[in-house]
XYZ file of C-alpha atoms in Angstrom:
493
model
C -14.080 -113.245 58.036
C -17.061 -114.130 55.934
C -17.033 -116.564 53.165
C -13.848 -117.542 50.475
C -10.994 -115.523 51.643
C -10.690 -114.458 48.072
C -8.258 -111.623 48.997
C -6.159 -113.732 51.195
C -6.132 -116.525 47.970
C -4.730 -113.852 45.574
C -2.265 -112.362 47.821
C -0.812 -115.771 49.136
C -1.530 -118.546 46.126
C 1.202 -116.479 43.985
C 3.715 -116.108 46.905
C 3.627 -119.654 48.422
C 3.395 -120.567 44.783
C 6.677 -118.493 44.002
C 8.377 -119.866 47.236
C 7.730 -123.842 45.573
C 9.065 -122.351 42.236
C 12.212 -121.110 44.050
C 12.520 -124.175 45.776
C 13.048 -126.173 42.066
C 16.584 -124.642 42.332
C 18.900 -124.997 39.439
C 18.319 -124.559 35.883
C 18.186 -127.945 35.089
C 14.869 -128.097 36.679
C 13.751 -125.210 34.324
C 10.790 -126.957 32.699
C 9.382 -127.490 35.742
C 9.752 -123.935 36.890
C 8.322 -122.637 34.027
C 5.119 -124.760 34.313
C 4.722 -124.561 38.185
C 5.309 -120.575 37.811
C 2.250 -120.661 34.999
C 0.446 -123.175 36.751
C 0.836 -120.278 40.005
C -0.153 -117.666 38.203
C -3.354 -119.201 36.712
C -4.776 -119.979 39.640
C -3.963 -116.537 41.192
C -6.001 -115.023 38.321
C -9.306 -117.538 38.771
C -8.831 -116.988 42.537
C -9.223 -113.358 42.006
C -12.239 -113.536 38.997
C -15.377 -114.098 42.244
C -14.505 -110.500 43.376
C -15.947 -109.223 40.188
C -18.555 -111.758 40.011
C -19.690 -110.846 43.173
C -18.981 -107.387 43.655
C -21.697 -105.597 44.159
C -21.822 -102.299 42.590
C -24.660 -100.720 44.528
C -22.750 -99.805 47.960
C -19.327 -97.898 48.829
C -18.548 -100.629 51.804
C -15.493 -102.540 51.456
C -16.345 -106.283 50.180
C -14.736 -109.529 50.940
C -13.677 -108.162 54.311
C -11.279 -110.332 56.302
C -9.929 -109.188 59.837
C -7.757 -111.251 62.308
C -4.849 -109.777 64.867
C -1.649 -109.486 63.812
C 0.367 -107.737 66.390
C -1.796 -107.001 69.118
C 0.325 -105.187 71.243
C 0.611 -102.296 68.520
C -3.314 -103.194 67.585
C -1.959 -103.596 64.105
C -4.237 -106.276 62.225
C -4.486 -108.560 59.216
C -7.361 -106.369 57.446
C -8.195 -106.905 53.879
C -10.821 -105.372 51.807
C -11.592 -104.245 48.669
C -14.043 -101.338 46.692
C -15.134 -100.268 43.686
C -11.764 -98.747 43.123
C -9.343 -101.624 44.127
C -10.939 -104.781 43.418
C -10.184 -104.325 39.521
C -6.083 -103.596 40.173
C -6.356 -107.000 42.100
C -7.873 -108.420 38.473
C -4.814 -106.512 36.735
C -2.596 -107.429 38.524
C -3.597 -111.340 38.752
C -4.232 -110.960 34.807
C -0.530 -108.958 34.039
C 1.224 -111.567 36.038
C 0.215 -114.401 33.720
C 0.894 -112.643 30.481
C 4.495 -112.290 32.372
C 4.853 -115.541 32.791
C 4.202 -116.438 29.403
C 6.063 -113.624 27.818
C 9.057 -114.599 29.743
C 8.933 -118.902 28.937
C 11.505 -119.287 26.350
C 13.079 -115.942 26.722
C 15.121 -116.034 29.880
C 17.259 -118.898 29.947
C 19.302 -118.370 33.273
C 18.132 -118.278 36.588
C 14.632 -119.179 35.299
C 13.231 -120.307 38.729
C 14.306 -117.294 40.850
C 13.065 -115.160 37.801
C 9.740 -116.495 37.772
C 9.329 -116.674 41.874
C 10.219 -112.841 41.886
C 7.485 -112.145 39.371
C 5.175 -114.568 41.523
C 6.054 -112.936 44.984
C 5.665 -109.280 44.006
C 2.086 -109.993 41.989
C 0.401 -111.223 45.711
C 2.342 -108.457 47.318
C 1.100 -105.613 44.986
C -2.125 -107.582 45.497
C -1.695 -107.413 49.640
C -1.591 -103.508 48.338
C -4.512 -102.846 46.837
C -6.359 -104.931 49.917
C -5.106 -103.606 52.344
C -6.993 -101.883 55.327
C -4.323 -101.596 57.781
C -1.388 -98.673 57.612
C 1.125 -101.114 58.793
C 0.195 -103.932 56.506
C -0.233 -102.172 53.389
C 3.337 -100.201 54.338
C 4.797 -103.707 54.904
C 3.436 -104.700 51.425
C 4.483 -101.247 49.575
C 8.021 -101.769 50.620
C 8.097 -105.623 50.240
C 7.065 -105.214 46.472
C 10.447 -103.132 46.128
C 12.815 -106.152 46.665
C 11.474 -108.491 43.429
C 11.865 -105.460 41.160
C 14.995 -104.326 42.717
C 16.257 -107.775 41.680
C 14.564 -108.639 38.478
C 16.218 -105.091 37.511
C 19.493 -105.986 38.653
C 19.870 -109.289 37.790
C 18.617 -110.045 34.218
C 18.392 -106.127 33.425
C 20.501 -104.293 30.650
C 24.240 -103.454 30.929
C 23.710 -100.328 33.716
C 21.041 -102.859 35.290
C 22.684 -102.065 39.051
C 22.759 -97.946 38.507
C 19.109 -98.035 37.163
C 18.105 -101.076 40.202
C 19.594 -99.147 43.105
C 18.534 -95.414 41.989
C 14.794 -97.218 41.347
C 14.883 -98.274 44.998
C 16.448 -95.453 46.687
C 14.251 -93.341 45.320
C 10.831 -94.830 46.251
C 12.228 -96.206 49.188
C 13.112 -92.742 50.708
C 10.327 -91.279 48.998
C 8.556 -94.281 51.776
C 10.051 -93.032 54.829
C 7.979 -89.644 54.865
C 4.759 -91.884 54.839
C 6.114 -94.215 57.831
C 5.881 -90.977 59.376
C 2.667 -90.074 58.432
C 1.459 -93.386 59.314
C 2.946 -93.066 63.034
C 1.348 -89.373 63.554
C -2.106 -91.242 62.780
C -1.997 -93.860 64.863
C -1.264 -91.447 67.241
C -4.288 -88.718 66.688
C -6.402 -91.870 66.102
C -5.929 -92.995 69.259
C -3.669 -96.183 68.957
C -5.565 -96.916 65.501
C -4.195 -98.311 61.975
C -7.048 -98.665 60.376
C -7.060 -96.873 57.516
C -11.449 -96.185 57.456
C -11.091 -94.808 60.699
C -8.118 -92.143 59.319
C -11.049 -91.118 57.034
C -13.032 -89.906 60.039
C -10.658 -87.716 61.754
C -11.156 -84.284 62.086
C -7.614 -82.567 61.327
C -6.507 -79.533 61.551
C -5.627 -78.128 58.149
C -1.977 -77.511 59.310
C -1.772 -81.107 59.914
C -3.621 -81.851 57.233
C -1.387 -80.152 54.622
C 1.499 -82.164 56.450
C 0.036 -85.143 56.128
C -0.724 -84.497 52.454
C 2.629 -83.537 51.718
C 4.289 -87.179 53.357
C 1.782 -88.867 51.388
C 2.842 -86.890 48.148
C 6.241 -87.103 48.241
C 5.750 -91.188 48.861
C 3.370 -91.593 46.019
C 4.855 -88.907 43.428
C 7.686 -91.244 43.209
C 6.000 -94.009 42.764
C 3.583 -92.283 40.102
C 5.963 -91.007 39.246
C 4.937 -87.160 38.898
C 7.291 -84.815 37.440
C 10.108 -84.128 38.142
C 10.835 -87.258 40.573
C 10.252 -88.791 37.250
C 14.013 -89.561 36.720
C 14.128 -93.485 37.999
C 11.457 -94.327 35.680
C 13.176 -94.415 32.237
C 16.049 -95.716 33.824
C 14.483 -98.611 35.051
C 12.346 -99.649 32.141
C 15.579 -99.360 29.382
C 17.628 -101.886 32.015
C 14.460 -103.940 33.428
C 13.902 -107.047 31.343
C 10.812 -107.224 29.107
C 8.958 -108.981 31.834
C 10.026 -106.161 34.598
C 9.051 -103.190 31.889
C 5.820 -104.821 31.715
C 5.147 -104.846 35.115
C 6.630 -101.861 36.264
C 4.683 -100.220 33.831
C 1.078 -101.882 34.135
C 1.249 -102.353 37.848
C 3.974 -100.541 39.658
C 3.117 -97.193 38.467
C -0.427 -97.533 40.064
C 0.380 -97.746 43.165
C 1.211 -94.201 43.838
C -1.760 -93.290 42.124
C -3.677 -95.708 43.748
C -2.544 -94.151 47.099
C -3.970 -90.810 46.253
C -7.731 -92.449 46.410
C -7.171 -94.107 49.534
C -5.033 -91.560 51.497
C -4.813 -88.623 50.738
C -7.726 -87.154 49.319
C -9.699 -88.696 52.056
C -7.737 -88.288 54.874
C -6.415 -84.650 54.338
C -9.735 -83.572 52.127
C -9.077 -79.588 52.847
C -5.580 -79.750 52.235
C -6.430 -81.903 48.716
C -8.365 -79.180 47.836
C -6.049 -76.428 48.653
C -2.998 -78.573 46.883
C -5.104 -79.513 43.572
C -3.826 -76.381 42.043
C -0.038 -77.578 42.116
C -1.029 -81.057 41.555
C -2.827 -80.149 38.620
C 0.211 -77.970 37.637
C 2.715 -80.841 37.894
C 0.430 -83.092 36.131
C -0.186 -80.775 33.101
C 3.924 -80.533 32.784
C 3.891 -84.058 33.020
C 1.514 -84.417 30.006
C 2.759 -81.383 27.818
C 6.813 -81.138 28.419
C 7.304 -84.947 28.782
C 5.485 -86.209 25.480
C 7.947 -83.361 23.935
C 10.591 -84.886 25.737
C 8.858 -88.302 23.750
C 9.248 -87.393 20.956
C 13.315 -87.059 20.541
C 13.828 -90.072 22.252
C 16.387 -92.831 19.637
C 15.179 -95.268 21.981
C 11.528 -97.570 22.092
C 11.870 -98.039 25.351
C 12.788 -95.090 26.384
C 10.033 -93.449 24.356
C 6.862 -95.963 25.670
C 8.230 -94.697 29.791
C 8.370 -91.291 28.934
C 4.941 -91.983 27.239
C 3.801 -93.716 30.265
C 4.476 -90.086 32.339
C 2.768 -88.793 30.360
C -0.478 -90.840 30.895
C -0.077 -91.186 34.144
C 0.701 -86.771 34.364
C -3.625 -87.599 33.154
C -4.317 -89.963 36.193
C -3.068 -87.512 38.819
C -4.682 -84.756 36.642
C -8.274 -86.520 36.975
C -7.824 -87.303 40.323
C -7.480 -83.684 41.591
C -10.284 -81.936 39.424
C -13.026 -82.927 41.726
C -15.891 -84.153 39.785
C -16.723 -88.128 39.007
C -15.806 -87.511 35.013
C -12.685 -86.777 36.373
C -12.012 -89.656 38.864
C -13.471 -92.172 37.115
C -11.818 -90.855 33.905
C -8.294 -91.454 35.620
C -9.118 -94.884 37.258
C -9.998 -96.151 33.487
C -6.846 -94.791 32.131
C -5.007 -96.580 34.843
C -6.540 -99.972 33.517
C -6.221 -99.168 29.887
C -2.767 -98.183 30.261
C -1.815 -101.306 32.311
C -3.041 -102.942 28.991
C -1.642 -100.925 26.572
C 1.552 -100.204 27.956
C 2.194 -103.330 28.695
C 1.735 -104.521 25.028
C 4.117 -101.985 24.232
C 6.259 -102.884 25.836
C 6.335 -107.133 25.212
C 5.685 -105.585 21.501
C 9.399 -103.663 22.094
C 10.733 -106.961 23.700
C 9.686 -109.360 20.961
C 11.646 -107.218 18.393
C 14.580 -107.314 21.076
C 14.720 -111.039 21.336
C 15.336 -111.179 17.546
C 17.699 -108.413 16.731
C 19.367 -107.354 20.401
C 18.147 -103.585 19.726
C 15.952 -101.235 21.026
C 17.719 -98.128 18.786
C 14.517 -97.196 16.271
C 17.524 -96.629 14.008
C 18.557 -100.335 13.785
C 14.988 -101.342 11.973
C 12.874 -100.552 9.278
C 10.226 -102.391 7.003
C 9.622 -104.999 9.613
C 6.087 -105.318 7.793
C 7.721 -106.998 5.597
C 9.126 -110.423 7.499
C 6.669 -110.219 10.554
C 3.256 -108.892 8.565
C 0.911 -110.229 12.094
C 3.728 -108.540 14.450
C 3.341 -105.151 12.292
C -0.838 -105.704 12.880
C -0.311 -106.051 16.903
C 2.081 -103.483 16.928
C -0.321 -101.167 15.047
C -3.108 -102.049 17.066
C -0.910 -101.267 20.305
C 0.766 -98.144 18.436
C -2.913 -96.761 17.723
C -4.236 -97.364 21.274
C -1.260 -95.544 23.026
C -2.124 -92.297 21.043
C -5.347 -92.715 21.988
C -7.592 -93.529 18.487
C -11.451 -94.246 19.203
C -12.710 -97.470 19.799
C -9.288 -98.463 21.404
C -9.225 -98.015 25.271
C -6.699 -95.674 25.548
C -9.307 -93.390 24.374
C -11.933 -93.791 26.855
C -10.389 -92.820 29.718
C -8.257 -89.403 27.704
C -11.251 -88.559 27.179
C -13.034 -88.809 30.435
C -10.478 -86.320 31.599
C -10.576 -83.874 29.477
C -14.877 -83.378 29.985
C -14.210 -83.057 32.912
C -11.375 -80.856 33.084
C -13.536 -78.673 30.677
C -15.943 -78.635 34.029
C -13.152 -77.331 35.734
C -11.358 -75.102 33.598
C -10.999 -74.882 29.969
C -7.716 -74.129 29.616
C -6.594 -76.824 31.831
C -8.411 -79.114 29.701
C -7.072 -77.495 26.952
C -3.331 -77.961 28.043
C -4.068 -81.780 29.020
C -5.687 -82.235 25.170
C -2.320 -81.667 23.820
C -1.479 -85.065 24.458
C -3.761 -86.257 21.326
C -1.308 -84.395 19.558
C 1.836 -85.391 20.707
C 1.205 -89.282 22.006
C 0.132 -89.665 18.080
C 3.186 -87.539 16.964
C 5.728 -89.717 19.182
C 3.755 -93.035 18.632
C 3.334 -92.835 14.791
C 6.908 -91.297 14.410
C 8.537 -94.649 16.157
C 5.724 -97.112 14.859
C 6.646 -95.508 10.901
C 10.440 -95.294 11.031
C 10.362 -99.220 12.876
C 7.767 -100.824 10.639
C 7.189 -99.169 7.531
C 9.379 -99.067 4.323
C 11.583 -101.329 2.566
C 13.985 -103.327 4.808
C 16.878 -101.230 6.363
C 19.306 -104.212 6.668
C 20.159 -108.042 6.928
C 19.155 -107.567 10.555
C 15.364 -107.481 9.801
C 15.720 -109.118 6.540
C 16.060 -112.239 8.812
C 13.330 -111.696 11.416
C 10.961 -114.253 11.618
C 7.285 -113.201 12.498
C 5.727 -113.953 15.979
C 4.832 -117.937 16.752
C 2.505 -119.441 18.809
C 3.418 -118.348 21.995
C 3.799 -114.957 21.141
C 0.457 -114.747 19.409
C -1.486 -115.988 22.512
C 0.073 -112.839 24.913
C -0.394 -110.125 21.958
C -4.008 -111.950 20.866
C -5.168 -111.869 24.656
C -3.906 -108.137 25.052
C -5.578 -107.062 22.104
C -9.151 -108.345 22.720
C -8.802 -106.245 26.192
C -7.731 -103.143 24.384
C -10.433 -103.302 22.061
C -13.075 -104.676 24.241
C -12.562 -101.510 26.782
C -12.307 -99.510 24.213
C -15.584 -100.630 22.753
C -17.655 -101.181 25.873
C -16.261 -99.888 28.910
C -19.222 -100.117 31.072
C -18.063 -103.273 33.023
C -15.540 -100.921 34.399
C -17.049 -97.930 34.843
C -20.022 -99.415 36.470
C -17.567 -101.010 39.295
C -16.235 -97.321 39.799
C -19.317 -95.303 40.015
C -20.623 -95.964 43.329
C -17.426 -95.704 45.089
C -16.085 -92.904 43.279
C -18.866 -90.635 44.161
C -19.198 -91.359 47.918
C -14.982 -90.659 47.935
C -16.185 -86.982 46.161
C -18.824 -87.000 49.045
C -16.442 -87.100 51.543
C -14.425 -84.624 50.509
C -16.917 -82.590 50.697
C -17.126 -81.564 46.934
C -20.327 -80.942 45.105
C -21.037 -83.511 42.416
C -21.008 -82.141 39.089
């Protein structure tokens, strides 16, 4: 271990800090919940701002390394380190879970401490995720970030907040199992090894190596989730509370993909190459029949998860085309949609904290009582169908030059989704927003204060700023990216 444990700080600072949170107790101590909770979650963010300030962009290596034993015996360690690909979803993640915080400090009014902690405790284990070098410890962390969602669904969720809480964990937990498998086999072949660079080395068969590919896919399709183990998702975002839609949406969801990157296609390399045709199959229905599906949904919520298949149907696209337009392409959608969809999604919430729907059909002419919601919203709305100059268009776009290097009908397939994210996006933003006022309902919604102005404000300037200038991001990629395309033995395009 050399230097700050940086890594160690933003997986543990948010989970001892959510342990002191939970230890506040009853809701009479509320107020001091809410601020140790922020208090937590700022300092997990500026803990986890020196890995981009000192990341350097030149090499492939892992960076802020730490490695101690854990359980000898099994030679399973505590090994941490980040690249160009996963030191910006520790950022995210740090960034998301303050915005969550925030979002969530007037709103919930019961159980405030354990609702805070949960958020706390999952952001440093999705952190221990992305950091990760070990198989055990980043499987102890994958399935340890199911328990806060599994309750933050269950307990302040919607009315079916148990159905849509235990289908959301028995599907990505037995979607898990398969990869506890996989894991096993490796340590095996590896010769009593977990780490997860020395996986990357070994020569497998490709009978094994299609095996392997397929435990790892039917773990991380769930968690993606890929069509059609897409089910759980809309499901868990109408019942999660605004806080767990955020996260699930800006966070969870990349974790699958995220898996892809740093298992699959470099562990199994041949068999990645002889699945890309299905995965790119599966990912094209994901972006053409699901932002259909979209567009007849009655429900926001249930519209923005569909629409977040849909993007994500792009991510696994990207991922399995082969060429650094493609990969990189995908990794920027991830962190634009993290953005976007979580705006959405607090956008969705702030209108449900007023009028106790999410029906499109129970608003209308809200320009006309919250005029600076209506601007966010637009902003948001605009971003999520992918306009120029937002950054939901940088990373669209990404994929679809280099899907055209791949095939141009492929590309052409994944470019419907300018079409229909604007349809479904515009259709919901228009028959929400626009008009006169449908009834008393909105007629006596007061715009967004202080509070909520900071979260959308903050939000915003990321949208735009990405979509302006997305070099910080890309630059962190590009070095990583290609030596992953190196390994797996594909030409660079």
């Amino acid at each position: 271990m050399t230097g700050m444990p940086y890594l160690s700080l933003a997986i543990w600072v948010p989970i001892v800090g959510g342990l002191v949170v939970l230890a506040t107790g009853s809701d009479r101590n509320a107020p001091l919940a809410r601020v140790i909770a922020l208090v937590t979650a700022i300092a997990g963010l500026l803990v986890a701002i020196p890995l981009y300030q000192g990341f350097d962009t030149t090499t492939s290596s892992m960076q802020f390394v730490e490695l101690a034993p854990w359980i000898p015996y099994f030679n399973i360690n505590y090994y941490l380190g980040v690249d160009g690909i996963s030191m910006l979803f520790v950022l995210l993640n740090s960034f998301i879970t303050v915005i969550v915080v925030i979002a969530g400090w007037e709103v919930i009014q019961q159980r405030v401490s354990q609702y805070m902690a949960a958020f706390l405790i999952m952001s440093g284990l999705m952190n221990g995720i992305f950091s990760a070098l070990d198989g055990i410890l980043f499987y102890v962390f994958f399935e340890a970030s199911l328990i806060p969602m599994y309750l933050i669904i269950g307990i302040w969720g919607g009315p079916n907040r148990v159905y849509a809480a235990i289908k959301f964990f028995l599907y990505t937990l037995l979607g898990s199992l398969l990869m506890l498998v996989a894991l096993i086999y490796l340590f095996l072949e590896s010769g009593g090894s977990f780490n997860i660079l020395d996986w990357h080395k070994l020569p497998l068969a490709m009978g094994v190596q299609v095996a392997v590919f397929v435990a790892f896919l039917l773990s991380f399709a769930v968690k993606v989730p890929m069509w059609p183990v897409h089910t759980w998702l809309p499901d868990a975002h109408v019942e999660a509370p605004t806080g767990g839609s955020v996260v699930l949406a800006a966070i969870a969801l990349k974790l699958g993909a995220y898996g892809f990157l740093r298992f699959s296609l470099p562990i199994a390399p041949d068999a990645s190459q002889a699945m890309a045709p299905l995965i790119i199959t599966l990912s094209l229905i994901a972006v053409v029949y699901i932002g259909f599906v979209a567009l007849v949904q009655t429900d926001m919520k249930k519209l923005v998860a569909y629409s977040s298949i849909a993007h994500m149907g792009f991510v696994t696209l990207g991922f399995f085309i082969f060429n650094p337009l493609g990969i990189e392409g995908a990794l920027v959608q991830m962190i634009s949609h993290g953005f976007i969809s979580g705006a959405m999604f607090l956008c969705i919430g702030v209108l449900y904290d007023r009028v106790h729907s999410r029906n499109i059909a129970d608003y209308g002419g809200v320009v006309n009582t919250m005029p600076k919601f209506a601007a966010f919203f637009m902003l948001f709305a605009m971003a999520n169908a992918g306009l120029p100059g937002t950054s939901g268009f940088i990373g669209e776009f990404m994929v679809v030059l280099g899907s055209v290097q791949y095939n141009f009908w492929v590309a052409f397939a994944a470019a419907t989704t300018l079409i229909t994210g604007a349809a479904y996006t515009l259709w919901m933003y228009k028959r929400v927003v626009f008009g006169d006022v449908a009834n008393d309902h909105v007629a006596e919604l007061e715009d967004i204060g202080a509070r909520e102005f900071a979260f959308l404000a903050v939000l915003a300037i990321c949208v735009l700023a990405m979509g302006l200038y997305p070099k910080p991001v890309t630059d962190v990629l590009h070095t990583s990216v290609n030596e992953l395309l190196r390994h797996v033995a594909v030409s660079k395009l």
